[in-house]
Short mmCIF file of C-alpha atoms in Angstrom, two decimals:
data_model
loop_
_atom_site.label_atom_id
_atom_site.label_comp_id
_atom_site.label_asym_id
_atom_site.label_seq_id
_atom_site.Cartn_x
_atom_site.Cartn_y
_atom_site.Cartn_z
CA MET A 649 226.32 224.61 -67.26
CA THR A 650 227.16 223.70 -70.75
CA ASP A 651 228.77 226.13 -73.12
CA GLU A 652 226.54 225.72 -76.28
CA SER A 653 229.39 227.11 -78.38
CA THR A 654 231.49 224.17 -77.50
CA ALA A 655 229.05 221.41 -77.26
CA LEU A 656 229.61 218.28 -79.30
CA ALA A 657 226.85 216.45 -81.14
CA VAL A 658 226.91 212.84 -81.97
CA VAL A 659 226.51 212.52 -85.92
CA GLU A 660 225.19 208.81 -86.85
CA ILE A 661 226.59 207.63 -90.31
CA PRO A 662 223.73 206.72 -92.34
CA ASP A 663 223.51 203.29 -93.90
CA THR A 664 223.70 204.51 -97.29
CA VAL A 665 227.48 205.21 -96.94
CA ALA A 666 228.45 201.87 -95.57
CA VAL A 667 230.41 199.39 -97.17
CA SER A 668 227.96 197.21 -99.19
CA ARG A 669 230.41 194.51 -100.50
CA ASP A 670 233.61 193.11 -99.36
CA PRO A 671 236.30 195.50 -100.53
CA ALA A 672 238.49 192.62 -101.67
CA LEU A 673 235.81 191.38 -104.20
CA VAL A 674 235.19 194.83 -105.33
CA LEU A 675 238.98 195.03 -106.16
CA ALA A 676 238.87 191.68 -107.69
CA ASP A 677 236.11 192.68 -110.04
CA ALA A 678 237.72 196.06 -110.88
CA ARG A 679 240.99 194.08 -111.58
CA LYS A 680 239.16 191.81 -114.24
CA ALA A 681 237.57 194.90 -115.83
CA ALA A 682 241.02 196.67 -115.89
CA GLN A 683 242.63 193.62 -117.64
CA ALA A 684 239.87 193.35 -120.09
CA LEU A 685 240.29 196.95 -120.96
CA ILE A 686 244.03 196.50 -121.40
CA GLU A 687 243.37 193.90 -124.11
CA VAL A 688 241.06 196.03 -126.01
CA ILE A 689 243.21 199.07 -125.91
CA THR A 690 246.40 197.27 -126.59
CA ALA A 691 244.81 195.80 -129.84
CA LYS A 692 243.89 199.44 -131.16
CA PRO A 693 246.05 200.55 -134.07
CA HIS A 694 245.86 204.13 -132.91
CA ARG A 695 245.89 205.43 -129.23
CA VAL A 696 245.22 208.68 -127.67
CA VAL A 697 248.58 209.81 -125.88
CA PHE A 698 249.20 213.52 -124.38
CA GLY A 699 252.28 214.33 -122.62
CA GLY A 700 253.15 210.57 -122.74
CA GLU A 701 250.17 209.50 -120.92
CA GLN A 702 247.34 207.39 -122.54
CA TYR A 703 243.56 208.44 -122.46
CA ILE A 704 240.61 206.39 -123.42
CA GLU A 705 237.88 207.22 -125.91
CA ASN A 706 234.16 207.14 -125.92
CA GLU A 707 233.82 203.66 -127.16
CA ASP A 708 236.18 202.40 -124.34
CA TRP A 709 234.00 204.25 -121.73
CA GLN A 710 230.93 202.52 -123.24
CA LEU A 711 232.76 199.09 -122.90
CA ILE A 712 233.56 199.96 -119.25
CA GLY A 713 230.05 200.68 -118.62
CA ARG A 714 228.84 197.31 -120.00
CA PHE A 715 230.98 195.57 -117.64
CA TYR A 716 228.99 197.15 -114.84
CA GLY A 717 225.71 197.27 -116.41
CA VAL A 718 225.98 201.18 -116.72
CA THR A 719 224.86 203.16 -119.77
CA ALA A 720 224.87 206.72 -120.94
CA LYS A 721 222.11 208.78 -122.60
CA THR A 722 221.63 212.30 -123.70
CA VAL A 723 218.73 214.13 -121.76
CA ASP A 724 219.14 217.62 -123.16
CA ASP A 725 221.20 219.73 -125.78
CA HIS A 726 220.88 223.17 -127.04
CA PHE A 727 222.65 225.70 -129.35
CA VAL A 728 225.02 228.28 -127.70
CA THR A 729 226.85 231.35 -128.18
CA PHE A 730 229.66 232.83 -126.22
CA ALA A 731 231.00 236.16 -127.92
CA ASP A 732 232.17 235.27 -131.30
CA ALA A 733 231.98 231.26 -130.56
CA GLN A 734 228.97 229.05 -131.38
CA GLY A 735 228.34 225.38 -130.84
CA TRP A 736 226.29 223.03 -128.88
CA GLU A 737 226.11 222.14 -125.03
CA ALA A 738 224.71 218.59 -124.32
CA THR A 739 223.77 217.11 -120.81
CA ALA A 740 223.94 213.19 -120.52
CA VAL A 741 223.27 210.96 -117.52
CA ALA A 742 224.58 207.49 -116.69
CA THR A 743 222.18 204.94 -115.54
CA ASP A 744 222.52 201.62 -113.64
CA ARG A 745 220.71 198.39 -114.83
CA THR A 746 217.38 199.52 -113.24
CA GLY A 747 217.29 202.82 -115.14
CA ARG A 748 218.37 204.76 -111.94
CA GLU A 749 220.42 207.85 -112.64
CA ILE A 750 223.96 207.47 -110.98
CA ALA A 751 225.69 210.43 -112.58
CA ARG A 752 225.24 213.39 -114.86
CA ALA A 753 227.52 215.81 -116.83
CA THR A 754 227.43 218.57 -119.25
CA SER A 755 229.76 219.34 -122.04
CA MET A 756 230.21 221.65 -124.97
CA CYS A 757 231.81 221.52 -128.29
CA LEU A 758 232.43 225.04 -129.83
CA ASN A 759 233.82 226.28 -133.19
CA ASP A 760 236.53 228.27 -131.69
CA GLU A 761 238.40 224.95 -130.84
CA PRO A 762 241.04 224.58 -133.70
CA ASN A 763 239.86 221.09 -134.56
CA TRP A 764 236.06 222.20 -134.91
CA ARG A 765 236.53 225.60 -136.49
CA LYS A 766 235.47 224.56 -140.09
CA ARG A 767 233.08 221.65 -139.14
CA PRO A 768 229.43 221.84 -139.76
CA LEU A 769 227.25 222.49 -136.80
CA PHE A 770 225.65 219.15 -136.70
CA GLN A 771 229.17 217.40 -136.05
CA LEU A 772 229.67 220.01 -133.20
CA ARG A 773 226.36 218.69 -131.66
CA SER A 774 227.22 215.08 -131.92
CA MET A 775 230.69 215.64 -130.19
CA ALA A 776 229.03 217.57 -127.37
CA ALA A 777 226.97 214.53 -126.63
CA THR A 778 229.86 212.21 -127.07
CA ARG A 779 231.87 214.31 -124.60
CA ALA A 780 228.81 214.49 -122.06
CA HIS A 781 228.34 210.65 -122.36
CA SER A 782 232.10 209.93 -121.67
CA LYS A 783 232.13 212.44 -118.90
CA ALA A 784 229.04 210.91 -117.09
CA LEU A 785 230.36 207.38 -117.42
CA SER A 786 233.88 208.53 -115.94
CA GLN A 787 232.28 209.87 -112.88
CA VAL A 788 231.37 206.45 -111.74
CA LEU A 789 233.74 204.17 -113.54
CA LYS A 790 236.95 206.22 -113.59
CA PHE A 791 238.62 203.75 -111.11
CA VAL A 792 238.79 201.19 -113.90
CA PRO A 793 241.19 202.84 -116.50
CA VAL A 794 243.16 204.32 -113.72
CA LEU A 795 243.79 200.81 -112.34
CA ALA A 796 244.73 199.87 -115.83
CA GLY A 797 247.43 202.44 -116.14
CA TYR A 798 245.57 204.97 -118.06
CA ARG A 799 244.22 208.52 -117.32
CA GLY A 800 240.81 209.00 -116.03
CA THR A 801 240.08 212.07 -118.00
CA PRO A 802 237.95 211.02 -121.25
CA ALA A 803 240.15 211.70 -124.39
CA ASP A 804 237.28 213.34 -126.04
CA GLU A 805 237.75 216.28 -123.38
CA LEU A 806 241.15 216.84 -124.79
CA GLU A 807 240.11 216.71 -128.49
CA SER A 808 241.34 220.21 -129.22
CA GLU A 809 244.75 219.12 -128.14
CA ARG A 810 244.88 216.08 -130.41
CA GLN A 811 247.56 215.90 -132.92
CA PRO A 812 247.62 213.30 -135.98
CA ALA A 813 250.19 210.84 -135.43
CA PRO A 814 253.01 211.03 -138.09
CA ARG A 815 253.07 208.36 -140.58
CA LYS A 816 255.91 205.95 -140.22
CA THR A 817 257.51 204.70 -143.53
CA ALA A 818 258.99 201.20 -142.83
CA ALA A 819 262.52 200.88 -143.58
CA PRO A 820 263.74 198.08 -145.70
CA SER A 821 264.44 195.02 -143.63
CA LYS A 822 268.13 194.21 -143.20
CA PRO A 823 269.30 190.67 -142.15
CA THR A 824 271.24 192.05 -139.22
CA VAL A 825 270.96 191.22 -135.43
CA GLY A 826 268.31 193.27 -133.66
CA ALA A 827 266.47 193.97 -136.88
CA ALA A 828 262.74 194.34 -136.44
CA SER A 829 261.87 190.99 -137.74
CA THR A 830 264.47 189.03 -135.77
CA PRO A 831 263.66 187.11 -132.44
CA ILE A 832 264.42 188.85 -129.31
CA ALA A 833 267.19 188.10 -127.25
CA PRO A 834 267.19 185.44 -124.47
CA GLU A 835 267.64 188.10 -121.67
CA GLN A 836 264.63 190.01 -123.04
CA ARG A 837 262.40 186.74 -122.81
CA ALA A 838 263.61 186.36 -119.45
CA LYS A 839 262.35 189.65 -118.58
CA LEU A 840 259.11 188.84 -120.14
CA PHE A 841 258.70 185.60 -118.15
CA ALA A 842 259.54 187.58 -114.99
CA LEU A 843 256.56 189.99 -115.76
CA ALA A 844 254.28 187.08 -116.63
CA ALA A 845 255.00 185.47 -113.45
CA ARG A 846 253.57 188.51 -111.70
CA ALA A 847 250.86 189.15 -114.18
CA PHE A 848 249.25 185.65 -114.46
CA VAL A 849 248.51 183.99 -111.08
CA LYS A 850 246.70 180.91 -110.30
CA PRO A 851 244.41 181.09 -107.02
CA ASP A 852 247.36 179.18 -105.22
CA GLY A 853 249.77 182.15 -105.91
CA LYS A 854 251.70 180.19 -108.51
CA PRO A 855 252.40 181.62 -111.99
CA ASP A 856 249.54 180.39 -114.53
CA GLN A 857 251.62 179.46 -117.73
CA ASP A 858 248.66 178.40 -119.70
CA ALA A 859 246.85 181.67 -118.97
CA PHE A 860 249.89 183.53 -120.08
CA ARG A 861 250.16 181.49 -123.33
CA SER A 862 246.57 182.08 -124.10
CA TRP A 863 246.88 185.84 -123.53
CA LEU A 864 250.02 186.05 -125.64
CA LEU A 865 248.05 184.49 -128.59
CA ALA A 866 244.85 186.38 -128.13
CA ALA A 867 246.34 189.87 -127.49
CA HIS A 868 249.34 189.44 -129.86
CA ASN A 869 248.99 186.62 -132.13
CA VAL A 870 252.12 185.01 -130.94
CA THR A 871 252.18 181.40 -130.00
CA SER A 872 255.36 181.47 -127.98
CA THR A 873 257.94 183.88 -126.52
CA ALA A 874 260.52 182.30 -128.75
CA ASP A 875 258.59 183.69 -131.70
CA ILE A 876 258.37 187.48 -130.47
CA THR A 877 260.51 189.75 -132.70
CA HIS A 878 262.08 193.00 -131.94
CA ALA A 879 259.06 195.01 -133.68
CA GLN A 880 256.73 193.39 -131.23
CA HIS A 881 258.75 193.28 -128.11
CA GLY A 882 258.15 197.01 -126.99
CA ILE A 883 254.55 196.82 -126.86
CA ILE A 884 254.27 193.26 -125.54
CA LEU A 885 256.65 194.47 -122.61
CA GLN A 886 254.41 197.47 -122.05
CA HIS A 887 251.37 195.52 -122.00
CA LEU A 888 252.85 193.04 -119.43
CA GLU A 889 254.13 195.68 -117.15
CA THR A 890 250.62 197.19 -116.81
CA LEU A 891 249.01 193.81 -116.34
CA ALA A 892 251.72 192.85 -113.65
CA ASN A 893 251.10 196.11 -111.90
CA VAL A 894 247.16 195.62 -111.65
CA GLU A 895 247.93 192.12 -110.47
CA ALA A 896 250.32 193.28 -107.87
CA LEU A 897 247.39 195.10 -105.97
CA SER A 898 246.20 191.68 -104.61
CA ALA A 899 248.44 189.02 -105.43
CA GLY A 900 250.97 187.31 -103.05
CA PRO A 901 254.62 186.64 -103.81
CA ASP A 902 255.88 185.14 -106.88
CA ASP A 903 256.69 181.28 -106.42
CA ALA A 904 258.12 180.42 -109.98
CA THR A 905 258.61 181.92 -113.33
CA PRO A 906 256.66 180.53 -116.33
CA THR A 907 258.23 179.05 -119.26
CA ASP A 908 257.06 178.15 -122.62
#
């Protein structure tokens, strides 16, 4: 006689949770999206950084959505009151190319937040919708910024913590070695070459020198590593390191180092 308390049941996994595409192809698409996102974020004059980690904003989430045919729209918003705080609550949905809802999120913006305390209510209403849009998009597309080296939480959700970046006053240039306007040293160029060999790879696994040069010009307006100055070196190095880490997820071993 079978003990019903210990009887085992066979549960069939529905087809809806089966792998629908080759994971390698999914990863390849994600890597392309991540690299394109890096190009855009790197070109921004101001970035959202908290605790040394970078977050992306609503317009960046919209861009990622465009990569995959996903858009967000507000489906509800209303005025809310919590004790002495007032503001707006908004609900947004993310839809695919067919208009099918694939994610939903609700966010608020209240006047008890330091940055919104003295703002008119219509601005709080707009921010509540912005936050809801970013959150809905992030629920299905968060893997792209994470793959690119950014945080997956929308920057809009951290708005109350945002601090204005201090203004930097450029010091008078001096004709000394290492000054911002002077070219970087050979060993610094060598490190960039090594990273480029990992970041830009041809289908046969060899470094793609043409792609590296094209990227350098498009992303940083530099035609050759010999023209990179100390002022530009830091951001180019950081950008290449991120690209190299993304490429490393599926690239083979390096065969050579690109030169220009």
